[in-house]
Short mmCIF file of C-alpha atoms in Angstrom, two decimals:
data_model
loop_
_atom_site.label_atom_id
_atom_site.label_comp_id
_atom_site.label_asym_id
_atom_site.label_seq_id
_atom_site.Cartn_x
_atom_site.Cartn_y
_atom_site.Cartn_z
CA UNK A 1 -7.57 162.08 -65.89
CA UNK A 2 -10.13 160.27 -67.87
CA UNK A 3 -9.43 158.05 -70.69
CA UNK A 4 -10.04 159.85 -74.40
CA UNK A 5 -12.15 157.98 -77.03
CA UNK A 6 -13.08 159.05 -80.40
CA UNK A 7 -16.31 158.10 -81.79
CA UNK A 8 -16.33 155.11 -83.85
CA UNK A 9 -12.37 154.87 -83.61
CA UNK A 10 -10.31 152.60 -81.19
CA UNK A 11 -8.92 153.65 -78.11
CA UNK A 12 -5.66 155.40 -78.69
CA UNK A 13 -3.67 155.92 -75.51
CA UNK A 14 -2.16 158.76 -74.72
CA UNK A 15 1.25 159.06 -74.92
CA UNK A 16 3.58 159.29 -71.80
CA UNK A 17 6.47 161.49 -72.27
CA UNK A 18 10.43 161.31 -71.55
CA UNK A 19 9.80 163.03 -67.75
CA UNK A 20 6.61 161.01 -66.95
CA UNK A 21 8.41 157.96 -67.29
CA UNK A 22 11.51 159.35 -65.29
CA UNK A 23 9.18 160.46 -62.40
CA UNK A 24 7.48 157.36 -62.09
CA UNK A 25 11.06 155.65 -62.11
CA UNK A 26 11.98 157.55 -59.57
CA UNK A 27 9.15 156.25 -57.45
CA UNK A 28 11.01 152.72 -57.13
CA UNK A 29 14.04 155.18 -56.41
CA UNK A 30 12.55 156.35 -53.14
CA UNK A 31 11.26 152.98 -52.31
CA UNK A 32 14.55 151.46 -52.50
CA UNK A 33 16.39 153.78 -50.22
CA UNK A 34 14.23 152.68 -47.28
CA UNK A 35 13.42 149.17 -48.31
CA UNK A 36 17.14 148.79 -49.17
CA UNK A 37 18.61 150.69 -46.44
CA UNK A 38 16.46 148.04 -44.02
CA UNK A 39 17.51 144.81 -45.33
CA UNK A 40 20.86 145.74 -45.69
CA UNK A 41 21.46 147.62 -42.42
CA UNK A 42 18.90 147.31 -39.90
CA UNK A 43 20.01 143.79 -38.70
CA UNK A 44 23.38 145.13 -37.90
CA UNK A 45 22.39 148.35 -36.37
CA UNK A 46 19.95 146.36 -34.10
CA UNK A 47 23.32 144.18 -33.04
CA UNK A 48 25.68 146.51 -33.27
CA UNK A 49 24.37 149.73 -32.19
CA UNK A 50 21.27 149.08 -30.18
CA UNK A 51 22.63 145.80 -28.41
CA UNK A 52 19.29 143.35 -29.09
CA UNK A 53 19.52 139.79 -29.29
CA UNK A 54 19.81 138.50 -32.69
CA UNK A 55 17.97 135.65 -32.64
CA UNK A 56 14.78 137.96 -31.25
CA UNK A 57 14.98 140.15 -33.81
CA UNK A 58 15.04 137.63 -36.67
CA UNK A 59 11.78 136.27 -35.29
CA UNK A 60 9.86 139.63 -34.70
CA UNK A 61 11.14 140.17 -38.60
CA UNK A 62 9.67 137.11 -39.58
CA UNK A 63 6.22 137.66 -38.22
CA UNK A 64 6.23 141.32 -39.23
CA UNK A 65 6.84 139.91 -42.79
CA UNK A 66 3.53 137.47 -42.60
CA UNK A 67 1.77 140.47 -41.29
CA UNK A 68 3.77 142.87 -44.17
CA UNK A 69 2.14 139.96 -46.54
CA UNK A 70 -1.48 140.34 -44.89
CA UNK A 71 -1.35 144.37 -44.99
CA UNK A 72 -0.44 143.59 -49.31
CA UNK A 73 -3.93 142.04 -49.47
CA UNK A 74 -5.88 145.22 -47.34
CA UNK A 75 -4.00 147.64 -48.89
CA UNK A 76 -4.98 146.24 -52.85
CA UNK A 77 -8.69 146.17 -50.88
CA UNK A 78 -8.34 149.89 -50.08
CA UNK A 79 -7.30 151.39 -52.89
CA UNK A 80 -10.35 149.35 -55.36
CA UNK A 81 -12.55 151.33 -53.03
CA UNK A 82 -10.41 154.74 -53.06
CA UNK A 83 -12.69 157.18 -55.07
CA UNK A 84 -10.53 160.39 -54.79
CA UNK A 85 -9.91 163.10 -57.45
CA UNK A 86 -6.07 162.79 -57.47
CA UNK A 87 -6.65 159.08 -58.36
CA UNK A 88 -7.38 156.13 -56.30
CA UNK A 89 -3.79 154.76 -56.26
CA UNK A 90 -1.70 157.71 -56.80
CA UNK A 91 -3.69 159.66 -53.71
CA UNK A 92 -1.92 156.70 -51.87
CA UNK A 93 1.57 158.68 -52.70
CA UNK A 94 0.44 161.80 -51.48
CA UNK A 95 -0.53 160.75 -48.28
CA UNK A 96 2.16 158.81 -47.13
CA UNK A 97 4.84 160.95 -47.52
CA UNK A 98 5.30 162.25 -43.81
CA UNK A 99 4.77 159.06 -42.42
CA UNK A 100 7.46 158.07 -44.42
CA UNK A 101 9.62 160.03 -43.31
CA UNK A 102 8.65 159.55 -40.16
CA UNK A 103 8.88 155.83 -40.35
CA UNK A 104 12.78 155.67 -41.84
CA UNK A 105 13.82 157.78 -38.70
CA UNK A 106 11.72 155.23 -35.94
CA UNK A 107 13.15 152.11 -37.24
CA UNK A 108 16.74 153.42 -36.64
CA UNK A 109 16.16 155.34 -33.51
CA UNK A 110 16.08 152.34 -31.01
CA UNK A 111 15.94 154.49 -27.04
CA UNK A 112 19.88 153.88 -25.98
CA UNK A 113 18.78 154.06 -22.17
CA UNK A 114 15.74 151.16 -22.77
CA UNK A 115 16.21 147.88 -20.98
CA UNK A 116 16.03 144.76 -23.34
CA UNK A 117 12.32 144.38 -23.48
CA UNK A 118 11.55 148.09 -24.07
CA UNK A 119 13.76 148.00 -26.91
CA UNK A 120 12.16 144.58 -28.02
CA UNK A 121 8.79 146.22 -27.71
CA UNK A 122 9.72 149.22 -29.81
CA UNK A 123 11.70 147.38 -32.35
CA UNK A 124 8.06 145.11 -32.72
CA UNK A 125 6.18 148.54 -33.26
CA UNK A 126 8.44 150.65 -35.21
CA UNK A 127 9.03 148.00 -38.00
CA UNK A 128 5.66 146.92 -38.09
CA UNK A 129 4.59 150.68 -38.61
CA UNK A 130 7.55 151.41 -40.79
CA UNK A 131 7.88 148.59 -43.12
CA UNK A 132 4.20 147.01 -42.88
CA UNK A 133 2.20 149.80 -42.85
CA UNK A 134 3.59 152.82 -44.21
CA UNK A 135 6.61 151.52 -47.04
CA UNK A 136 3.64 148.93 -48.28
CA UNK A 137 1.17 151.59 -48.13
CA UNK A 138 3.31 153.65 -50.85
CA UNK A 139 4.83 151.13 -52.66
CA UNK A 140 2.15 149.25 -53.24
CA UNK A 141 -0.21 151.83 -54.82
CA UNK A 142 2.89 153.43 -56.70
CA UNK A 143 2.86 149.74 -58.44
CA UNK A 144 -0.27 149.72 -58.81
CA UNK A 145 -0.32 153.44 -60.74
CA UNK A 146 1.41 152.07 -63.79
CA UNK A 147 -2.06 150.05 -65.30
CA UNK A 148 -3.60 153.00 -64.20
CA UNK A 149 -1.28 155.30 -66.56
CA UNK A 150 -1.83 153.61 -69.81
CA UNK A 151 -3.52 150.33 -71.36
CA UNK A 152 -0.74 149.91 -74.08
CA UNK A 153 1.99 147.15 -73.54
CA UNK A 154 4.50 149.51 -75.31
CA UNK A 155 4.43 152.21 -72.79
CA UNK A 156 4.35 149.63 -69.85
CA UNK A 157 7.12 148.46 -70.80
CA UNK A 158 9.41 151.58 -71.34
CA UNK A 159 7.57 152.05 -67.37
CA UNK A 160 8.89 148.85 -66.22
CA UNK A 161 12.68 149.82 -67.84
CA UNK A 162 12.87 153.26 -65.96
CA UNK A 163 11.48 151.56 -62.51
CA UNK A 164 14.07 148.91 -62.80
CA UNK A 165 17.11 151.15 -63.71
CA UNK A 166 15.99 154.10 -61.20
CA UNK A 167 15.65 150.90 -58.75
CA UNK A 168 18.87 149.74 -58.93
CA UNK A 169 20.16 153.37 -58.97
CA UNK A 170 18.48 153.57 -55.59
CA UNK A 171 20.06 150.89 -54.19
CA UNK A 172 23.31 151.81 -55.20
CA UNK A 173 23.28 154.98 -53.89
CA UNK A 174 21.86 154.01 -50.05
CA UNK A 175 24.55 151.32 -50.18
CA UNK A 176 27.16 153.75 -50.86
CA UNK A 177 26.08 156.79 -48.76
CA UNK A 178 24.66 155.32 -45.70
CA UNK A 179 28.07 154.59 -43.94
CA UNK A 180 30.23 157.58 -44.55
CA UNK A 181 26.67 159.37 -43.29
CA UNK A 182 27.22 157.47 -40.31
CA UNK A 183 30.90 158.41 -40.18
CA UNK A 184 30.27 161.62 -40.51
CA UNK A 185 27.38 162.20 -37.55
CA UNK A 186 29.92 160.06 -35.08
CA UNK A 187 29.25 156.50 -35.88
CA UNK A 188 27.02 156.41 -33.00
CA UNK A 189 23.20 154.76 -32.88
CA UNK A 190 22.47 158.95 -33.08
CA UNK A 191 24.20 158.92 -36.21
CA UNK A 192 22.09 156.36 -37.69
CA UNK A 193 19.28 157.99 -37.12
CA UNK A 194 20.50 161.37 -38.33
CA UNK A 195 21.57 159.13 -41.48
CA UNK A 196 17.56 157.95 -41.75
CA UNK A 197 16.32 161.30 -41.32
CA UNK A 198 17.83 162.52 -44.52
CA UNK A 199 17.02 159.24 -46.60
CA UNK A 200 13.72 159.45 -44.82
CA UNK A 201 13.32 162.91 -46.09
CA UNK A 202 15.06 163.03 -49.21
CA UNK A 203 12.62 159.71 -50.16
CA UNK A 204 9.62 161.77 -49.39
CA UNK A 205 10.82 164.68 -51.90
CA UNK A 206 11.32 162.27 -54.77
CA UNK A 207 8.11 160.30 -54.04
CA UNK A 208 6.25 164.07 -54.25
CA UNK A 209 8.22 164.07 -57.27
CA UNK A 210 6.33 161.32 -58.41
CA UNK A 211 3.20 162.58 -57.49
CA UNK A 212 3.18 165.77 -58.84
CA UNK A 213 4.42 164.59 -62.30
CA UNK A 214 2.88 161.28 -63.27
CA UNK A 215 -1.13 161.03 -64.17
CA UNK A 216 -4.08 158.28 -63.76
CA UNK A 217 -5.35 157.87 -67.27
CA UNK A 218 -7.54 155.15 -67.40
CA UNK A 219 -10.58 154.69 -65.42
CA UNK A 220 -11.11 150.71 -64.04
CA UNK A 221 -14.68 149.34 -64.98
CA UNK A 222 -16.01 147.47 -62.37
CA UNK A 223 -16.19 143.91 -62.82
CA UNK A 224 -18.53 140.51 -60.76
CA UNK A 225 -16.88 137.75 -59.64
CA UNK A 226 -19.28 134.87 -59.27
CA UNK A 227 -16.68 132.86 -57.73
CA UNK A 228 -16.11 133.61 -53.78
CA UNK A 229 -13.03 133.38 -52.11
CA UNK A 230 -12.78 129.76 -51.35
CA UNK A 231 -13.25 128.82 -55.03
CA UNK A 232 -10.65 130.73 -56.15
CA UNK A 233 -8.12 129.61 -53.37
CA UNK A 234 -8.80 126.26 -54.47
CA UNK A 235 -8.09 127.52 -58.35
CA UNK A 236 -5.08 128.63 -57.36
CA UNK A 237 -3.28 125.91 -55.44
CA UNK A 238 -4.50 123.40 -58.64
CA UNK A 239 -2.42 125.52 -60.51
CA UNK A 240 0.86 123.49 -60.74
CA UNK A 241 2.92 126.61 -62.66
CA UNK A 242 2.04 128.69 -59.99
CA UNK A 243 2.98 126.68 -57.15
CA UNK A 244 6.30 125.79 -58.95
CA UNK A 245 6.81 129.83 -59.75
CA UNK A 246 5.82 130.55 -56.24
CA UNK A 247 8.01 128.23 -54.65
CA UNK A 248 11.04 129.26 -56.75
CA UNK A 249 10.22 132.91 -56.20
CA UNK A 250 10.83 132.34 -52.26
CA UNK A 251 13.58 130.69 -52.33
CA UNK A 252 15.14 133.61 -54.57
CA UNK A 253 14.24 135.52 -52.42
CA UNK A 254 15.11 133.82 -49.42
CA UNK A 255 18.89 133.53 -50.70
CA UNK A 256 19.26 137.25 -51.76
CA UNK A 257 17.60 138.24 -48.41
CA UNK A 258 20.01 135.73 -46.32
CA UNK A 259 22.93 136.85 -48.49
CA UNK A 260 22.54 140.57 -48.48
CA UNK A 261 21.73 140.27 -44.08
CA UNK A 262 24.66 138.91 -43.50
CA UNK A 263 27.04 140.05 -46.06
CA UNK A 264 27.75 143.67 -43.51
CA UNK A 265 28.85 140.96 -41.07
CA UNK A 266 31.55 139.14 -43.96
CA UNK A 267 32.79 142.24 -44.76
CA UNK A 268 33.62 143.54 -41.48
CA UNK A 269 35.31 140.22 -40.06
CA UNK A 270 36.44 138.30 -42.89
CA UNK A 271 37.69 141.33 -44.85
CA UNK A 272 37.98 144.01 -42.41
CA UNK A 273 36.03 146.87 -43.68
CA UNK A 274 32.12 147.09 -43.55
CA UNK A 275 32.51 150.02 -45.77
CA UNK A 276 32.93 147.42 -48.46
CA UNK A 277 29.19 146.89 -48.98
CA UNK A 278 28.95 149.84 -51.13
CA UNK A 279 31.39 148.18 -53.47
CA UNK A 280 29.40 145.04 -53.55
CA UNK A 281 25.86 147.16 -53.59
CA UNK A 282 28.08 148.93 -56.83
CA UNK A 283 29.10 145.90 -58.95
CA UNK A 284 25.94 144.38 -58.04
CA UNK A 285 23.84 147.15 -59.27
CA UNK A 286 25.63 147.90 -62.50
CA UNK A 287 26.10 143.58 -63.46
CA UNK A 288 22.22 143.63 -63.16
CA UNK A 289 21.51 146.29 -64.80
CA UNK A 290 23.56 145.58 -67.91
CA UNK A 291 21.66 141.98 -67.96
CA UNK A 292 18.21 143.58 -67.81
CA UNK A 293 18.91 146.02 -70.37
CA UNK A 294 21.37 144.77 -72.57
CA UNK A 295 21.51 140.56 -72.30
CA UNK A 296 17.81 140.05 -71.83
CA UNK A 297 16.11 141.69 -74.66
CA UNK A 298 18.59 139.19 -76.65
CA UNK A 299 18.24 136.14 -75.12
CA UNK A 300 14.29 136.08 -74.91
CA UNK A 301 14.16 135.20 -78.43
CA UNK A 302 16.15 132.06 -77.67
CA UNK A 303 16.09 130.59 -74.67
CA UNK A 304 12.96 129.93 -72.59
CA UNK A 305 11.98 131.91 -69.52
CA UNK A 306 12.80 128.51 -67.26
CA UNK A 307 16.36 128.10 -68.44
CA UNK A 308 17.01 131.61 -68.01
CA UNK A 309 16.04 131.21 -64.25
CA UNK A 310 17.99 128.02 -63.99
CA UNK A 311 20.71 130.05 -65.34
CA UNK A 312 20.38 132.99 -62.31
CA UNK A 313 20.25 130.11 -59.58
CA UNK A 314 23.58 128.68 -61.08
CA UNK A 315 25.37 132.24 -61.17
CA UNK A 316 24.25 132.80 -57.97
CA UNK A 317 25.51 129.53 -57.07
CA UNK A 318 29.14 130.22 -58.75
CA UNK A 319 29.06 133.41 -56.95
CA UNK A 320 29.14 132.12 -52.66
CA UNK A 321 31.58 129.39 -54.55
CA UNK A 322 33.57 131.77 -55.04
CA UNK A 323 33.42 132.96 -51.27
CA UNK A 324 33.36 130.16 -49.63
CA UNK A 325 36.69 128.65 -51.62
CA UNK A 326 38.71 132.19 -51.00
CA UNK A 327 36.85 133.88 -48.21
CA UNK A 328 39.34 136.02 -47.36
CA UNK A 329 40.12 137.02 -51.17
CA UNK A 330 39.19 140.74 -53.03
CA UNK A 331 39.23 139.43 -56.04
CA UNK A 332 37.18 136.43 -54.71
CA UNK A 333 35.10 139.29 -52.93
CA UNK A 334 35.13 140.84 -56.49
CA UNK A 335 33.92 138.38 -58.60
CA UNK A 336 31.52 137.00 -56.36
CA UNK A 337 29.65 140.23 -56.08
CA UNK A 338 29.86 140.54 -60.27
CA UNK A 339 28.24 136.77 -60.54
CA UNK A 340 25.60 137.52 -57.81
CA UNK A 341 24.73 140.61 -59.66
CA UNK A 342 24.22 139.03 -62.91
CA UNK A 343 22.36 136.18 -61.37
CA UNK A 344 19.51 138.84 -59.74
CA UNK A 345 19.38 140.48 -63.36
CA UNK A 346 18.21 137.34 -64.62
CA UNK A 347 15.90 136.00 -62.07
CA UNK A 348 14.29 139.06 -60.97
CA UNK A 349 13.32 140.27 -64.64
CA UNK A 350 12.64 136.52 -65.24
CA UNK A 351 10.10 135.48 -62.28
CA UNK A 352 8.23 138.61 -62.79
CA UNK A 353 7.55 138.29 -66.47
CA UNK A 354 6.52 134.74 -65.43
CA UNK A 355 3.61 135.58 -62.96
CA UNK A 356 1.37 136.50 -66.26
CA UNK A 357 2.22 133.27 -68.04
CA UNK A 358 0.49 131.28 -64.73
CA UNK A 359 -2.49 133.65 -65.05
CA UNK A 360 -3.50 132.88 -68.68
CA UNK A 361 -2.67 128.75 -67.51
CA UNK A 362 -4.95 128.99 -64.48
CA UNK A 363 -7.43 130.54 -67.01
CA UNK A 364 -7.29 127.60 -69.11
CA UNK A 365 -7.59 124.90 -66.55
CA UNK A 366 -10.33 126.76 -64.54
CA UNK A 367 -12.18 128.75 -67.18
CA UNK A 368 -11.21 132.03 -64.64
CA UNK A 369 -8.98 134.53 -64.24
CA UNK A 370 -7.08 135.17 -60.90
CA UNK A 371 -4.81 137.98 -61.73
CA UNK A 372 -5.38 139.25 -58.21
CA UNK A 373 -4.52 135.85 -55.85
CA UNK A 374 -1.81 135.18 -58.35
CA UNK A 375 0.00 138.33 -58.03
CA UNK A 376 -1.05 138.64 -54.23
CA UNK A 377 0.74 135.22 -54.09
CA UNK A 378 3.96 136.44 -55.26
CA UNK A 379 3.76 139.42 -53.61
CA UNK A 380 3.37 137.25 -50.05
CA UNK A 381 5.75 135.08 -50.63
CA UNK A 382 8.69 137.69 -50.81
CA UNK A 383 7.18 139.41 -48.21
CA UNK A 384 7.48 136.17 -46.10
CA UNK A 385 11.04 135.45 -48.02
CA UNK A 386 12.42 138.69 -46.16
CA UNK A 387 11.29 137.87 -42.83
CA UNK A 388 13.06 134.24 -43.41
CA UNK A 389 16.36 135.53 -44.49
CA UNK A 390 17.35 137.08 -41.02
CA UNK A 391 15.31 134.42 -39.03
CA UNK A 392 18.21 131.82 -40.63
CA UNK A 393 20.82 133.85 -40.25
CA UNK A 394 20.02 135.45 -36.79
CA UNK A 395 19.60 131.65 -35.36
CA UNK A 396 22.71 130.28 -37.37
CA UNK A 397 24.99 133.18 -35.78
CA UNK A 398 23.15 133.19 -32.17
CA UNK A 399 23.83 129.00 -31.91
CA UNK A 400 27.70 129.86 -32.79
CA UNK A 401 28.39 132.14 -30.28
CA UNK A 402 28.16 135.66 -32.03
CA UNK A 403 29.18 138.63 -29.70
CA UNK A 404 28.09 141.77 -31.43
CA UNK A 405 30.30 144.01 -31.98
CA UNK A 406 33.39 142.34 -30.96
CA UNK A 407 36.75 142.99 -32.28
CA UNK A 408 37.34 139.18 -33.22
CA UNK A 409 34.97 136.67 -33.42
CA UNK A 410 35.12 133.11 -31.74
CA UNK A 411 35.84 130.29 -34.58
CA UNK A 412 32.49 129.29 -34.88
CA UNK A 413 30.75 132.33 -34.64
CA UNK A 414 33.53 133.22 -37.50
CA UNK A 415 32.67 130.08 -39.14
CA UNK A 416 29.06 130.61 -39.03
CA UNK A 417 29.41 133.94 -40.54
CA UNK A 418 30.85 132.57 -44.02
CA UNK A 419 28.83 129.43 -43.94
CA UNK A 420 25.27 131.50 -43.77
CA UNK A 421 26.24 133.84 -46.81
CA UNK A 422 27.81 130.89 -48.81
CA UNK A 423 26.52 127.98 -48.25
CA UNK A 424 23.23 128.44 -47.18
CA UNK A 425 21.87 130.36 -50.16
CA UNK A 426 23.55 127.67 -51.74
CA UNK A 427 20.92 125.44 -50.94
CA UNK A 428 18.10 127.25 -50.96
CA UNK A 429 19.22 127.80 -54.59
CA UNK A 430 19.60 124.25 -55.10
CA UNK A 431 15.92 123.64 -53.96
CA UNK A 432 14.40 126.60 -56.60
CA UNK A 433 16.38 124.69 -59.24
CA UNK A 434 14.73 121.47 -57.82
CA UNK A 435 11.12 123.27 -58.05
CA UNK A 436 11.44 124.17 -61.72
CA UNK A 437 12.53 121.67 -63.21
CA UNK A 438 9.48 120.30 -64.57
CA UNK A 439 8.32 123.88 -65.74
CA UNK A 440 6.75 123.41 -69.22
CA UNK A 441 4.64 126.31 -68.89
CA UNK A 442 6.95 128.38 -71.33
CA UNK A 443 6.31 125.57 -74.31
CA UNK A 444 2.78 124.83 -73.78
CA UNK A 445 1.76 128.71 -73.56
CA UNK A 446 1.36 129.16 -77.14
CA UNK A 447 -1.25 126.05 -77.63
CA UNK A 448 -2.82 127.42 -74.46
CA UNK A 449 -3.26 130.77 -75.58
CA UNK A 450 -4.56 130.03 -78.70
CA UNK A 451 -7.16 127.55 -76.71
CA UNK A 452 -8.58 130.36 -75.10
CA UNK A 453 -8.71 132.58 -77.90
CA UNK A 454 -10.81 129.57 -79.54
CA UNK A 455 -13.14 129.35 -76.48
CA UNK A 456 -13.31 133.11 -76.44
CA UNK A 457 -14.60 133.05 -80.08
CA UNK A 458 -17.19 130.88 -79.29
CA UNK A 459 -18.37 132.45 -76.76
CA UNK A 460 -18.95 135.70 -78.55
CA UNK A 461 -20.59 133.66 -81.44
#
């Protein structure tokens, strides 16, 4: 759908209704009940189901998650060049939806009668295909939609509130479904992949959902970039907000990938009951959503963008304290899961509406804008942050002596177990805190937006 002018009056967007906004929310919906149902539960159906070596595993992860970071970079390549009549991101959408269903039932349908290697081989190809090809070939053009939908901030912004509440409803619900689904089928590996079917399918329905009822409006002009691809590499690692952003942003992620891996594996030997990752995925979900949506909109007219993420790491800091003093506590269990939920609301919602902020100061420095390499930056370094997350913990756990499975763990594996969801985010935290903390980007941005407005002026005169 083409953008509408009138003659000799400024653009006036049109206006994206109540369901158009809860369609495109329900986008990240879909996204989140493979993406979510992966990092939480893969790792431990590979163990426990599927019998692979844990320390194997976390490695092919890790590379698949360089390579997931790579096929970010084609797939923003493709769609530029995607000329189609149902819109050269949103085509994206329609096209994927069988593989996607087809690639949530692979990744949990690991051959039972497959020696070691075969099921190596297929675990390689069937995440690569599922989460580095397919998921980012969705997702990434269903992110991509939204500056495609409208040019004014207002509307983005209602966008970005449905994606993040329809997100986090997502989440919630895979967390909470997926193991009575897995009860209910036998609690077999056939059971899990009954389980992915369904999400696999379901997914696809809402994503067609999507589709169907949300609408490229504005038509991309095509711009020259004199600079080639070396120049604006070396642009972007001068650009000391980015690298400290960046840095912070993996470690984040890093912790909240490490956490969430291993937390299946705290529930069902330190508190007897695997089930209880729904509760956690519950609390979690409804602590960040109330700091998005309710604590947020506040506090951004008084405290800085930096504190607030110094904040999250601390939260999420008080939070494994709270494990690692009473591991074997509910209400420890409890708490912990409130304080890491509030912590995500803050640094998610922060670190994103951060990226921007290092665009316009690379702008100023360099004269140029790199909204692409900054955001492909990001985008790379969570990719690489959730291939890291199960590399630690897989290696931690494989050194102690885990036996997957077992009734009982050994000391150390037992050990290991509390130590990799406490006190190893712990530190990672400790180092984003460390990264940030000469951050000044968030009190200089006013003098350095008006600087460019200046040199924009003139320009023009």
């Amino acid at each position: 759908m083409a953008v509408i002018t009138l003659k000799n009056n400024p653009y006036k967007p049109l206006p994206i209704g109540l369901f158009e906004n809860i369609a495109y929310g329900m986008g990240d919906f879909a996204s989140c009940m493979l993406y979510v149902g992966a990092q939480t539960f893969l790792m431990y159906y590979y163990t426990e189901f599927a019998g692979v070596n844990m320390a194997i595993v976390a490695l092919i992860m890790l590379f698949s998650r360089i390579f997931d970071g790579v096929t970010d970079i084609i797939m923003g390549h493709i769609i530029e060049h995607t000329n189609s009549p149902l819109g050269k991101a949103r085509s994206w959408i329609f096209k994927m939806l069988i593989p996607f269903i087809l690639g949530s039932t692979l990744l949990f349908s690991v051959p039972q009668g497959w020696n070691d290697v075969s099921k190596l081989i297929y675990i390689f190809f069937t995440y690569n295909f599922s989460m580095s090809c397919v998921y980012t070939a969705i997702n990434l053009p269903y992110g991509a939609m939204s500056a495609s939908m409208t040019q004014d901030q207002k509307q983005r912004t209602i966008l970005v509130l449905f994606r993040m509440v329809l997100a986090a409803a997502g989440q919630a619900l895979i967390v909470n479904i997926t193991m009575p689904l897995v009860n209910f089928f036998g609690a077999d590996a056939k059971a899990w992949t009954y389980t992915f079917l369904i999400v696999g399918f379901a997914g696809s329905i809402i994503f067609f959902f999507t589709f169907l009822f949300c609408h490229e409006r504005v038509q991309a002009k095509e711009t020259i970039k004199n600079d080639g691809v070396a120049d604006s590499l070396k642009c972007l690692f001068s650009n000391k907000y980015w690298l400290m952003l960046t840095i912070a942003f993996f470690c984040v992620y890093t912790a909240d990938v490490t956490f969430n891996t291993v937390n299946i594996y705290y529930c069902k030997y330190y508190l007897s009951d695997d089930g209880l990752v729904g509760i956690f995925g519950t609390i979690f979900n409804i602590s960040r959503l109330v700091v998005m949506i309710a604590i947020i909109p506040i506090l951004v007219r008084y405290i800085c963008k930096r504190n607030m993420l110094l904040f999250a790491c601390v939260l999420m800091i008080i939070s494994v304290s709270f494990r690692l003093a009473m591991p074997y506590s509910m209400n420890a269990f409890y708490a912990g899961s409130l304080f890491w939920g509030l912590g995500q609301g803050f640094a998610m919602a922060n670190l994103y509406a951060m990226i921007p902020d290092t665009v316009e100061y690379g702008e100023y420095k360099d004269g140029v804008r790199h909204e692409g390499y900054i955001y492909a930056g990001a985008s790379f370094s969570s990719k690489v942050a959730g291939g890291f997350g199960p590399v630690i913990m897989g290696f931690i756990l494989s050194l102690a002596g885990y036996i997957p499975n077992a009734q009982i763990q050994q000391e150390n594996a037992s050990q290991a177990i509390l130590l990799t969801s406490t006190l190893v985010p712990m530190i990672i935290l400790l180092v984003a805190i460390i990264a940030m903390s000469k951050y000044r980007l968030d009190k200089e941005y006013p003098q350095i937006l008006e600087e460019i407005k200046l040199r924009k002026q003139k320009d023009f005169f």
